[in-house]
Coordinates of C-alpha atoms in Angstrom, one line a residue:
X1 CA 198.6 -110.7 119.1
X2 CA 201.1 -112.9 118.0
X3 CA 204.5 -112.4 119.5
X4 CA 206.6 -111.5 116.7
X5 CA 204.5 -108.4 116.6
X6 CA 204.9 -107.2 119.7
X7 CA 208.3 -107.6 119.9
X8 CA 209.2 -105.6 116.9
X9 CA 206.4 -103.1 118.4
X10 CA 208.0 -102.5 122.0
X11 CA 211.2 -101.7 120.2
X12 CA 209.1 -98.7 118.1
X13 CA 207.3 -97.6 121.2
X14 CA 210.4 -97.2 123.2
X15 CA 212.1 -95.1 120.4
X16 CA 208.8 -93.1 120.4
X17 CA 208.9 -92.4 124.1
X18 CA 212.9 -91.4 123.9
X19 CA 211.6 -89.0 121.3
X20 CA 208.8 -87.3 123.7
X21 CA 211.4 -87.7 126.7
X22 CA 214.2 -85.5 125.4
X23 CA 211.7 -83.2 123.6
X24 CA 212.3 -84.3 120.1
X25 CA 209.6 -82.6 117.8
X26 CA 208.2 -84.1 114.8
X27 CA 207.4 -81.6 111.7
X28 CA 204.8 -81.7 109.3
X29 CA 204.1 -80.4 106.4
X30 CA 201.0 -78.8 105.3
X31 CA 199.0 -80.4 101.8
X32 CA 196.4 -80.2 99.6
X33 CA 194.7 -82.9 97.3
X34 CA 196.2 -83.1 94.4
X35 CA 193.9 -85.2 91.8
X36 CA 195.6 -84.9 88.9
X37 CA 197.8 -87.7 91.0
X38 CA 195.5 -90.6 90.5
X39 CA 197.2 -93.6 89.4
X40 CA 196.5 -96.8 88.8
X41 CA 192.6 -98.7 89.2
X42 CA 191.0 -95.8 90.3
X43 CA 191.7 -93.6 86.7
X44 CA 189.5 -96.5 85.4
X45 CA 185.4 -96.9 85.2
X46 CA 185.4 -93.3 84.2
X47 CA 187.8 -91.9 86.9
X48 CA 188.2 -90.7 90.0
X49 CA 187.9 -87.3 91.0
X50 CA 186.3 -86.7 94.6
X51 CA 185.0 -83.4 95.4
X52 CA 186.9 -81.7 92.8
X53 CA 185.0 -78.4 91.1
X54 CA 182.9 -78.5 94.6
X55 CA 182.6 -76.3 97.9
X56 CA 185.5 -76.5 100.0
X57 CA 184.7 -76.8 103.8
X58 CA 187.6 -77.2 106.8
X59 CA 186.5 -79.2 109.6
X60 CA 188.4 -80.1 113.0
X61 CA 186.0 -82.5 114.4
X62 CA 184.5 -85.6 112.9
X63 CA 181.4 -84.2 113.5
X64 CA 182.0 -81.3 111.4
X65 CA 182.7 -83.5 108.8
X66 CA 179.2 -84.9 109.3
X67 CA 177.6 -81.8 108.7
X68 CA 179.6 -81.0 105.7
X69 CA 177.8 -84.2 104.1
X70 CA 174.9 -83.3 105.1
X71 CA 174.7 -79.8 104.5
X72 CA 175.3 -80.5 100.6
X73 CA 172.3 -80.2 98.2
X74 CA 172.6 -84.1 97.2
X75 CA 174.0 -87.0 98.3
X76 CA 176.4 -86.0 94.8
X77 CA 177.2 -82.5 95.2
X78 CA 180.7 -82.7 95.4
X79 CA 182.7 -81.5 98.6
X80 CA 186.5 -80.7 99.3
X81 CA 186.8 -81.2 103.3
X82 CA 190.1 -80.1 104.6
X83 CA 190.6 -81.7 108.1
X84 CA 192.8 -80.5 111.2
X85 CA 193.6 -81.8 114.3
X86 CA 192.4 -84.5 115.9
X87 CA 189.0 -86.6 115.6
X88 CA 187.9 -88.8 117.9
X89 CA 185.0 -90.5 119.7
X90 CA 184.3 -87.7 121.6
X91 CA 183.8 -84.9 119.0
X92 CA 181.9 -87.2 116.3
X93 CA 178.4 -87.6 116.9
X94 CA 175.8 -88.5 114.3
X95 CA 174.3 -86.1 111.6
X96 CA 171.0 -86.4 110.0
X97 CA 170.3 -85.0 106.4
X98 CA 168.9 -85.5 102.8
X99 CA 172.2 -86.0 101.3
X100 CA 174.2 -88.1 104.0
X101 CA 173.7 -91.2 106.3
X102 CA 175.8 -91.0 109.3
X103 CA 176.7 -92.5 112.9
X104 CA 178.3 -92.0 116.0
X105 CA 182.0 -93.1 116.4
X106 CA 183.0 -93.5 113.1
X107 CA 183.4 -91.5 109.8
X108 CA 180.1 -92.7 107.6
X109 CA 180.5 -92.6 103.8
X110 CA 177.2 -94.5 102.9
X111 CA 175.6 -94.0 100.4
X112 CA 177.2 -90.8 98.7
X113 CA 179.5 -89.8 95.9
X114 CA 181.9 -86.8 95.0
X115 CA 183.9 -86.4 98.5
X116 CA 187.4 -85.8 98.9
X117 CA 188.6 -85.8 102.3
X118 CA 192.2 -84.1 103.0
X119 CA 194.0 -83.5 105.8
X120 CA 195.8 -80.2 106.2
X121 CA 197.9 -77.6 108.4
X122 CA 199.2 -79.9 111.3
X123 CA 197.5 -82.7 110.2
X124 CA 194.8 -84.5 110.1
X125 CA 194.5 -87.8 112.9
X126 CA 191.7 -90.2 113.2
X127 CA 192.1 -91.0 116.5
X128 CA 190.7 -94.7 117.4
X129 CA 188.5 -93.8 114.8
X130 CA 187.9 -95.6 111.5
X131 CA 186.4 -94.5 107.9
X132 CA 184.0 -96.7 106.5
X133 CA 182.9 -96.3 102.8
X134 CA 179.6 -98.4 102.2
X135 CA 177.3 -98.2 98.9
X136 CA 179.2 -95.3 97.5
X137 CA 181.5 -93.9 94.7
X138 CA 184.6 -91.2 93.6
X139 CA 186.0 -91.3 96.9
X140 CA 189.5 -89.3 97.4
X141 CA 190.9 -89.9 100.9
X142 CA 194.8 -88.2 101.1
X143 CA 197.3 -86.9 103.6
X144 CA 195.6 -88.7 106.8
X145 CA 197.0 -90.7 109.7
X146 CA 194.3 -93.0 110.6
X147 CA 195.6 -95.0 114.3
X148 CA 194.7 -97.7 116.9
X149 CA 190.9 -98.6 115.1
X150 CA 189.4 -101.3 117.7
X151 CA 186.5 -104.0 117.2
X152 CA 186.6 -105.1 120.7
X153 CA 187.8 -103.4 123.6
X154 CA 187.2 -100.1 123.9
X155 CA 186.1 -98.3 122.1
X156 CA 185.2 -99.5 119.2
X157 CA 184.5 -97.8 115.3
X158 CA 184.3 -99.9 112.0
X159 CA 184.5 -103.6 112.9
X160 CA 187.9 -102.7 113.8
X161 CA 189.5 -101.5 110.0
X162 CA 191.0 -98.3 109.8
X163 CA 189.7 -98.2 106.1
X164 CA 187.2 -100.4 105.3
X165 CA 184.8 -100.4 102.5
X166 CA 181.9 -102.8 101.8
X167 CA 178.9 -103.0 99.7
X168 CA 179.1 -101.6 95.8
X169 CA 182.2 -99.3 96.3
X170 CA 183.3 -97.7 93.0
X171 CA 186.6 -95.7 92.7
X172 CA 188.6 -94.8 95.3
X173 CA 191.5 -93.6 95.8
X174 CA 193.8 -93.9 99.2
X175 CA 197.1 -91.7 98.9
X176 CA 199.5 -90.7 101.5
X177 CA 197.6 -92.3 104.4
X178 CA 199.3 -93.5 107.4
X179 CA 197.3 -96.5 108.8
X180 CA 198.5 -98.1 112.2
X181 CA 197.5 -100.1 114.8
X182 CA 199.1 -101.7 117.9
X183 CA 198.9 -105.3 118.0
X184 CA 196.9 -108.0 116.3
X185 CA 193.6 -109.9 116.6
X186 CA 193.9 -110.7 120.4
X187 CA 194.4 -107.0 121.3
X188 CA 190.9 -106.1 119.6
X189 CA 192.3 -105.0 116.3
X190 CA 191.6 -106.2 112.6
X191 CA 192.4 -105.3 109.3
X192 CA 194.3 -101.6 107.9
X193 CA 192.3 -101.8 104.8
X194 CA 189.7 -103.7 103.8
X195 CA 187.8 -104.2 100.4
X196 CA 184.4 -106.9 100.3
X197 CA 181.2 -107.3 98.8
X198 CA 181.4 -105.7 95.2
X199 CA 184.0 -103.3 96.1
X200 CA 186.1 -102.4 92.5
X201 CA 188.7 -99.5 91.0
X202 CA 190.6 -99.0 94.4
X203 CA 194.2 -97.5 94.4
X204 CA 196.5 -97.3 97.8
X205 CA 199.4 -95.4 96.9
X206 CA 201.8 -93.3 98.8
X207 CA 201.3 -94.9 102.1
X208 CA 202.1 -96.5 105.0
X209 CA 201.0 -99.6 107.3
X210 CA 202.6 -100.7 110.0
X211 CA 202.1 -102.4 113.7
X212 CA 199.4 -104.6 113.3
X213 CA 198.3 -108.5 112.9
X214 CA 196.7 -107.7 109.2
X215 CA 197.6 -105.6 106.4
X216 CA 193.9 -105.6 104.1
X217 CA 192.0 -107.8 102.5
X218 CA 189.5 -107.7 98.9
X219 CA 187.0 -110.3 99.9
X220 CA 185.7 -111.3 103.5
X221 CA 185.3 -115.0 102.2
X222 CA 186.2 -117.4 99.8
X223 CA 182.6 -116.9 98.2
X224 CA 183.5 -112.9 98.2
X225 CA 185.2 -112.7 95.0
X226 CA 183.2 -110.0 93.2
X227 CA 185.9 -107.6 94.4
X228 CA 188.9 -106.3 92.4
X229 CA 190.6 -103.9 89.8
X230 CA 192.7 -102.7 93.1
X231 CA 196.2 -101.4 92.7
X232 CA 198.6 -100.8 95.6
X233 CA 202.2 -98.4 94.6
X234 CA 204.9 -96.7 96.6
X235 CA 203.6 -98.3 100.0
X236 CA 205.1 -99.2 103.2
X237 CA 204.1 -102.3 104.6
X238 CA 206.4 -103.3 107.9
X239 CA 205.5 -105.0 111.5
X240 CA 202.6 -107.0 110.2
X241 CA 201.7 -110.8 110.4
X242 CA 199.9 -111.3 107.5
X243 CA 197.5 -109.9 104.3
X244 CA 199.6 -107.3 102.5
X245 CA 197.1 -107.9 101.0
X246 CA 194.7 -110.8 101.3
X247 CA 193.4 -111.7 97.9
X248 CA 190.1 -113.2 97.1
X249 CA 188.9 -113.3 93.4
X250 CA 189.6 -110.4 91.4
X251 CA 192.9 -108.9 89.9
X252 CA 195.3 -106.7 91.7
X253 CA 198.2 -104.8 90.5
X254 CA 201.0 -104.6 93.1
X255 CA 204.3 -102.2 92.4
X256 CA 207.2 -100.7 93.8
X257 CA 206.2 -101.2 97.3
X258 CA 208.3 -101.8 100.2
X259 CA 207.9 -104.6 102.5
X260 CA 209.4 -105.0 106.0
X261 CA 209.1 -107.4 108.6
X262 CA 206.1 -109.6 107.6
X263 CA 206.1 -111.9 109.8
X264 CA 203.9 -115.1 109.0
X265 CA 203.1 -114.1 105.3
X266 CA 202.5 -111.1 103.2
X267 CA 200.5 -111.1 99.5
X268 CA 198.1 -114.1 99.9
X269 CA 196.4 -115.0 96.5
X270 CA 194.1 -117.5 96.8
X271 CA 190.3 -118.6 95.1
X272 CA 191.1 -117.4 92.0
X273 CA 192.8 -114.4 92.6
X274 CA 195.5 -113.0 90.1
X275 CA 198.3 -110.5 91.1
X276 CA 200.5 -108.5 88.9
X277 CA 203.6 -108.2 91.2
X278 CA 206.8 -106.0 89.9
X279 CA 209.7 -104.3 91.4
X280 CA 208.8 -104.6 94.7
X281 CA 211.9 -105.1 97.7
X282 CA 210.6 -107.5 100.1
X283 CA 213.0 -107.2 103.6
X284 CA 213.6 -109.5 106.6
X285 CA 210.3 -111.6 106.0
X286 CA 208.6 -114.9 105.7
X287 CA 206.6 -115.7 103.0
X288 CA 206.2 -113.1 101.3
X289 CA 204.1 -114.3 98.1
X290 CA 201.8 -117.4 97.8
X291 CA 198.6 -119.2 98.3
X292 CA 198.1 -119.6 102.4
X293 CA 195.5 -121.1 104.7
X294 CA 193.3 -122.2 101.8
X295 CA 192.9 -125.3 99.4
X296 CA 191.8 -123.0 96.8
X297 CA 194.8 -121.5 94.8
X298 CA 195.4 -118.1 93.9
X299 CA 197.6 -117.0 91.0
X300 CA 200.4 -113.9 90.2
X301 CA 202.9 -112.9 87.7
X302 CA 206.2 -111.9 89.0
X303 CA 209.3 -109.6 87.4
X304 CA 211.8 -107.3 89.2
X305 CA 211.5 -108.2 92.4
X306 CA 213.6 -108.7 95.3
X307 CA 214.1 -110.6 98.0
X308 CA 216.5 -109.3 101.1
X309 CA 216.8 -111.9 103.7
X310 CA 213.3 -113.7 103.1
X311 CA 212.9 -117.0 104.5
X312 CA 209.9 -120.0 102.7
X313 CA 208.2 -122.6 104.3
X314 CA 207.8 -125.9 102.8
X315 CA 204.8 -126.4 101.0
X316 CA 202.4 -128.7 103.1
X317 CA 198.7 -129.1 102.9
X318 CA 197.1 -125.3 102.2
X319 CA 200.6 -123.7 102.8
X320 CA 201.9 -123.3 99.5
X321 CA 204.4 -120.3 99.4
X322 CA 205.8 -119.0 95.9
X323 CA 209.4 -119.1 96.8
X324 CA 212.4 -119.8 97.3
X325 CA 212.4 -118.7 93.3
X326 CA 209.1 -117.1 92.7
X327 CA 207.8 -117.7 89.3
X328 CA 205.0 -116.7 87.3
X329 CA 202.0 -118.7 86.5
X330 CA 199.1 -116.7 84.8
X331 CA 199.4 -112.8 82.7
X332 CA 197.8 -110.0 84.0
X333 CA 196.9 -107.5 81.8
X334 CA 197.3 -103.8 83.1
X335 CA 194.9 -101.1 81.3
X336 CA 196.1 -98.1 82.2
X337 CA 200.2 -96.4 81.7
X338 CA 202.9 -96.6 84.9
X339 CA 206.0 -96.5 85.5
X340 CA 208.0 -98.8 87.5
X341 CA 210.8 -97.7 89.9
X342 CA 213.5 -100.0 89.8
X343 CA 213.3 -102.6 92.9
X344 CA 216.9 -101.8 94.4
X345 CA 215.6 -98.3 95.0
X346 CA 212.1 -98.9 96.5
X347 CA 213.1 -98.7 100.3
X348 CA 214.6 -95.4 99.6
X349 CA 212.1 -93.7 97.3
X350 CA 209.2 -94.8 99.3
X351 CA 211.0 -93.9 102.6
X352 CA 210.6 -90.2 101.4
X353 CA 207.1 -90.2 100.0
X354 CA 204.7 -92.5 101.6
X355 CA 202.3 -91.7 104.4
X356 CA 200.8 -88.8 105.7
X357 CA 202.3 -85.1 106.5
X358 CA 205.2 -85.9 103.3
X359 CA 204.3 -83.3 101.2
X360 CA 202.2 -85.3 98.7
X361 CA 205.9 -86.0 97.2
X362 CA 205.6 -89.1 94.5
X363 CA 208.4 -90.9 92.6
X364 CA 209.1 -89.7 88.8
X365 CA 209.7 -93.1 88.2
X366 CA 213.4 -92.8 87.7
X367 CA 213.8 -93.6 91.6
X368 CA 213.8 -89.5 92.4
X369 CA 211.2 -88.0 94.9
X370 CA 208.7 -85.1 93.2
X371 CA 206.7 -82.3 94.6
X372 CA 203.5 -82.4 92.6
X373 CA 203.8 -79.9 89.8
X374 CA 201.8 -76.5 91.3
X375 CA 200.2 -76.0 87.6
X376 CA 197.7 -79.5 88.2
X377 CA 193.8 -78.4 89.3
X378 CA 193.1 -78.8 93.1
X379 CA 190.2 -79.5 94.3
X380 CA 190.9 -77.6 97.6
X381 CA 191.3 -74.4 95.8
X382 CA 188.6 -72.2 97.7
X383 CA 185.8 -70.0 95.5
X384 CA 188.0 -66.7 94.4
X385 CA 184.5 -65.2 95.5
X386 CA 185.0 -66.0 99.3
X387 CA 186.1 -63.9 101.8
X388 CA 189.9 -64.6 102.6
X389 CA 192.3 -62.8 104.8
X390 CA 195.1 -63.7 102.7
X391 CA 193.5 -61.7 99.7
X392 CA 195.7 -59.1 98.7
X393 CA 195.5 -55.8 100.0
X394 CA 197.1 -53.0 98.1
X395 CA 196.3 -50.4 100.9
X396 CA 199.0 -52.0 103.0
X397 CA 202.3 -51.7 101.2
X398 CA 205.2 -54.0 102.3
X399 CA 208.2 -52.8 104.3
X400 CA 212.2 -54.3 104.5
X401 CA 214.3 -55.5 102.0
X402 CA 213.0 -57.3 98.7
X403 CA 214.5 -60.5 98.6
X404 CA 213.6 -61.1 95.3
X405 CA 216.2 -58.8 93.8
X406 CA 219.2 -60.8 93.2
X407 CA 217.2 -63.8 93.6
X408 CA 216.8 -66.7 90.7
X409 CA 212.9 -67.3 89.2
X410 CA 211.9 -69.4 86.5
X411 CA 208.2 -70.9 86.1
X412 CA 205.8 -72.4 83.1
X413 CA 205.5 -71.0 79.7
X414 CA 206.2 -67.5 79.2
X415 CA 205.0 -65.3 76.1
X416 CA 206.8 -64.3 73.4
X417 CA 209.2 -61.5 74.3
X418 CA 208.8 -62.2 78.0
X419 CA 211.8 -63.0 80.6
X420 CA 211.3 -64.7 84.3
X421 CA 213.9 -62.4 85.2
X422 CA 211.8 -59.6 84.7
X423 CA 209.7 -60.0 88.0
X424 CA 213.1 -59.8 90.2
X425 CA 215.3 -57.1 88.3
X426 CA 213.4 -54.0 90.7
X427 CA 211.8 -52.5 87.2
X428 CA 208.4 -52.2 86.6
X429 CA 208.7 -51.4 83.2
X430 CA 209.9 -55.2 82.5
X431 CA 207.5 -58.0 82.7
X432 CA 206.6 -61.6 82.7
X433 CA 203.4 -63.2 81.0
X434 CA 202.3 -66.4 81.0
X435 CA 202.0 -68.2 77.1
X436 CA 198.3 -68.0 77.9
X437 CA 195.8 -66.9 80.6
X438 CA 196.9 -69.1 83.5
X439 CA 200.4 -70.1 84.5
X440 CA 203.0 -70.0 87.0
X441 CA 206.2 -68.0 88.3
X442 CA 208.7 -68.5 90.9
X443 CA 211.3 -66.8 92.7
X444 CA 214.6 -68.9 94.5
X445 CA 217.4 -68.9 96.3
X446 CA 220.4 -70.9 96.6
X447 CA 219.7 -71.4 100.5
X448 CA 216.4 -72.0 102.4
X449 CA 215.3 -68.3 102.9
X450 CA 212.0 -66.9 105.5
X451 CA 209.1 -65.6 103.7
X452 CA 205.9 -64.5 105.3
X453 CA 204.7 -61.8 102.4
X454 CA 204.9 -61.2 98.6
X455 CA 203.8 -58.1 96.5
X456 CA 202.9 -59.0 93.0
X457 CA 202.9 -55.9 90.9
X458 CA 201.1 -56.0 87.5
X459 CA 201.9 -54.1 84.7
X460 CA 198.8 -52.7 82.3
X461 CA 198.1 -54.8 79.4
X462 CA 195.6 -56.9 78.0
X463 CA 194.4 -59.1 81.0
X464 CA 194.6 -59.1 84.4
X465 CA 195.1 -61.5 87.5
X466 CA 191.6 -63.1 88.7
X467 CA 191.9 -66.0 91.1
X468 CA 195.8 -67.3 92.5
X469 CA 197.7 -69.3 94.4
X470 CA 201.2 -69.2 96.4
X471 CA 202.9 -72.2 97.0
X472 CA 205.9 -73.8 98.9
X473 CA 207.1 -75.4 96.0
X474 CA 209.7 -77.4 98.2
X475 CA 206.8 -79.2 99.7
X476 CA 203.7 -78.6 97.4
X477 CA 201.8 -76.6 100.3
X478 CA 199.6 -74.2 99.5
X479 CA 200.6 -70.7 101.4
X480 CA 197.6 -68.9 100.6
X481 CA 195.3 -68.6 97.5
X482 CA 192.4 -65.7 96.8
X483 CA 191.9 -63.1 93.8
X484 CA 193.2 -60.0 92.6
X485 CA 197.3 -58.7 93.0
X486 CA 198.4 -56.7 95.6
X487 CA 200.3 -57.9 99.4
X488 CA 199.4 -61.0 100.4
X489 CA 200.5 -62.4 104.0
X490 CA 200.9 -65.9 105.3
X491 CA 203.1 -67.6 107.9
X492 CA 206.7 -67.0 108.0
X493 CA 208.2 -70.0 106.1
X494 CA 211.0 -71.1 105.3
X495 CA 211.6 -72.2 101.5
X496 CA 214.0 -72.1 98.4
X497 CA 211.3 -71.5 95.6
X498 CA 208.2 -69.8 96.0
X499 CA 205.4 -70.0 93.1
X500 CA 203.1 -67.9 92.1
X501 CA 200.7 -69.3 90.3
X502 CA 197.6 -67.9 88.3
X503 CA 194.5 -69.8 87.9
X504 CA 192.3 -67.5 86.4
X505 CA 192.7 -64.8 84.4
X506 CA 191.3 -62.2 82.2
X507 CA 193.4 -62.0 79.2
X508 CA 197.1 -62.2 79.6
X509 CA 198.0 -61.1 82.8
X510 CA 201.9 -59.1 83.1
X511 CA 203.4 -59.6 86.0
X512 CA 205.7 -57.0 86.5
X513 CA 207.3 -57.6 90.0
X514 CA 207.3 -60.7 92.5
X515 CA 208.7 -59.1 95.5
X516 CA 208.6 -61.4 98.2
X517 CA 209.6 -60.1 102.3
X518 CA 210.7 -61.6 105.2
X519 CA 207.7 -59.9 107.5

């Protein structure tokens, strides 16, 4: 590892240790895939929308995840998999079936379509563990930490990348993924996330990379440059040498990202390459943007950017850095809409968004973090027809004080003739509908207030509740979900605005009371 590395990585360790010592606690946040986030690359080439519309399976072990693939009627059949805890190399082992190919010590996507992997609860960590996507398409990978991936040492899992990806890859999507590792090439690690042989329609957004000697790459040679059509948005790239990303061929579209403490060189375009690079802050680094190690140039267009305390080589032989005054010199064209963040805000917006266990919070482009809006499909929904503990039970009535009365709601489109107000005024005779059969409500407070059960009370009409969902509309977290009305339970947590929010329906549902109780 080179020593600039570990340097800056002996300082992060230490504060990590202080942290366990006086027994600090880190919280999390539980999530849910959101799809109606894709961005960027990956909304091209038809889409990308994992496992969406499929079964949704929960698995703790990497070998559980393994059987989920194989267990599916197809290699196609789409899957949700919500992961928890913590996989490693001792609880994934290799599982055969139709519809998967699998191995030991390493979470196999080959040759497979329509998955979405999400981590949820506590979290989800891929301990040591990498995820490698070969000869497969409409991948969704989101709210993961993957850490410490190894090809030499011990032990090893996916040639040492924490994401890697290789032969005829077709849209992905990476979002709020924490990928780390702990030292460079020396100390048996490689790349964070890697893209070669015919891998296209990638997006990394949301995340974070940190601690190690490379960043990514598209392209394991200067003869690989059938890759591309890769954007990365709202990431964190700090404590690493070099390839934020490595570019070989292709184009790449790289925004509002937040780079800190590269240490040798950070976005190396080279063999053809082009780059569309905008309002991203680049902090405390060394060339940051260029054509490095290679006689064959890469190219990039530049606006917004900026550059805090960045130092430039000279340009000698194959080092040929952009700067000091980066300027452009080819046009990208970008098909799909975005929206940039301004640069002077980046550090700050991303600082609250990216990487795993943030709430799936994204920027609304005006510099301000978002919970995703509760109304978008998810794909982690479970079938209404499944047995679920948090289904409501109108045989156990609630007891304590409503805390909805006096409380604040609002929500999406109502009827005609219909008030928020009316599912916290203590009358049943008053109610709330949505403008059509699905839609949501919520009830808040001007201070964060404990919840651990509501009480929805319909009033007859037309329609009628069929499948649900209550969220934690501070943090996007789904509390519970099911079908039907009635008390549903969940753990106690603490919130200012709780939604709930219909997803089926027969009719126009009236929701007459959200009551909502401490315990």
């Amino acid at each position: 590892m080179r020593r600039s590395v570990a340097v800056r990585l002996s300082a992060l360790l230490a504060t990590g240790a202080l942290a366990a010592a006086t027994g600090m606690a880190l919280s999390t946040s539980t999530a849910s895939a959101a799809t109606g986030g894709v961005t960027g690359y990956a909304t091209q080439n038809g889409g990308t929308t994992g496992g969406a519309g499929g079964q949704t399976v929960r698995a703790t072990t990497g070998t559980a995840i393994h059987q989920a693939l194989c267990s599916r009627a197809s290699s196609s059949t789409p899957i949700v998999i919500q992961v928890e805890g913590t996989i490693n190399h001792g609880n994934t082992a290799k599982v055969s079936g139709d519809s998967c190919s699998t191995a030991a010590g390493v979470i196999e996507l080959k040759q497979i379509s329509n998955v979405t992997i999400v981590g949820v609860g506590n979290g989800a960590v891929f301990d040591q563990l990498g995820i490698h996507i070969r000869d497969s398409s409409n991948i969704i990978i989101q709210n993961v930490t993957i850490r410490n991936v190894k090809k030499s040492g011990s032990p090893t899992s996916n040639g040492g990348d924490a994401i890697g990806m290789e032969s005829g890859v077709r849209n992905v999507w990476v979002d709020h993924a924490t990928l780390e590792a702990s030292g460079g090439e020396s100390e048996g690690y490689d790349g964070l996330f890697d893209m070669k042989d015919n891998t296209q329609y990638v997006t990394l957004s949301y995340s974070i990379l940190r601690n190690s000697g490379r960043g990514g790459l598209i392209g394991s040679s200067e003869s690989d440059t059938s890759n591309g059509y890769v954007t990365f948005h709202h990431n964190l790239y700090e404590n690493i040498d070099s390839r934020t990303p490595l570019l070989r061929g292709g184009i790449s579209h790289i925004y509002n990202n937040h780079y800190k403490n590269l240490n040798e060189s950070g976005i190396n375009s080279r063999a053809g390459a082009r780059a569309k690079v905008d309002n991203n802050y680049f902090e405390d680094s060394k060339d940051v943007l260029g054509t490095f190690y290679t006689d064959q140039a890469g190219y990039w267009q530049v606006s917004g950017n900026i550059f805090d305390n960045v130092t430039w080589s000279e340009r000698e032989g194959d080092n040929n850095p952009a700067g000091p005054n980066p300027t452009s010199n080819t046009s990208v064209g970008i098909p799909y809409a975005y929206t940039l963040d301004a640069a002077n805000c980046v550090p700050s917006v991303v600082s609250q968004t990216a990487g795993a266990n943030k709430g799936l919070k994204v920027s609304d482009g005006s510099c301000t973090p978002q919970t995703p809006d509760p109304t978008d499909p998810d794909p982690t929904d479970p079938d209404p027809t499944d047995p679920d503990p948090t289904d409501p039970d109108p045989t156990d009535p609630p007891t304590g004080t409503n805390l909805s009365i006096g409380a604040g709601a609002d929500g999406s489109s109502k009827a005609s003739g219909t008030s928020y107000g009316n599912v916290v005024d203590g009358s049943t005779s008053t109610y709330w509908s949505p403008s059509g059969s699905t839609g949501s409500v919520s009830v808040k407070w001007g201070s964060a207030t404990t919840v651990s059960k509501i009480n929805i009370r319909e009033a007859s009409g037309s329609g009628a509740v069929g499948s649900y969902r209550v969220i934690n509309h501070d943090t996007g977290a789904v509390l519970a979900s099911g079908s039907g009305t009635g008390v549903i339970s969940f753990s106690a947590t603490s919130l200012k605005k709780i939604t709930f929010e219909i997803t089926s329906a027969s009719g126009t549902p009236r929701i007459a009371e959200f009551e909502t109780y401490a315990g």
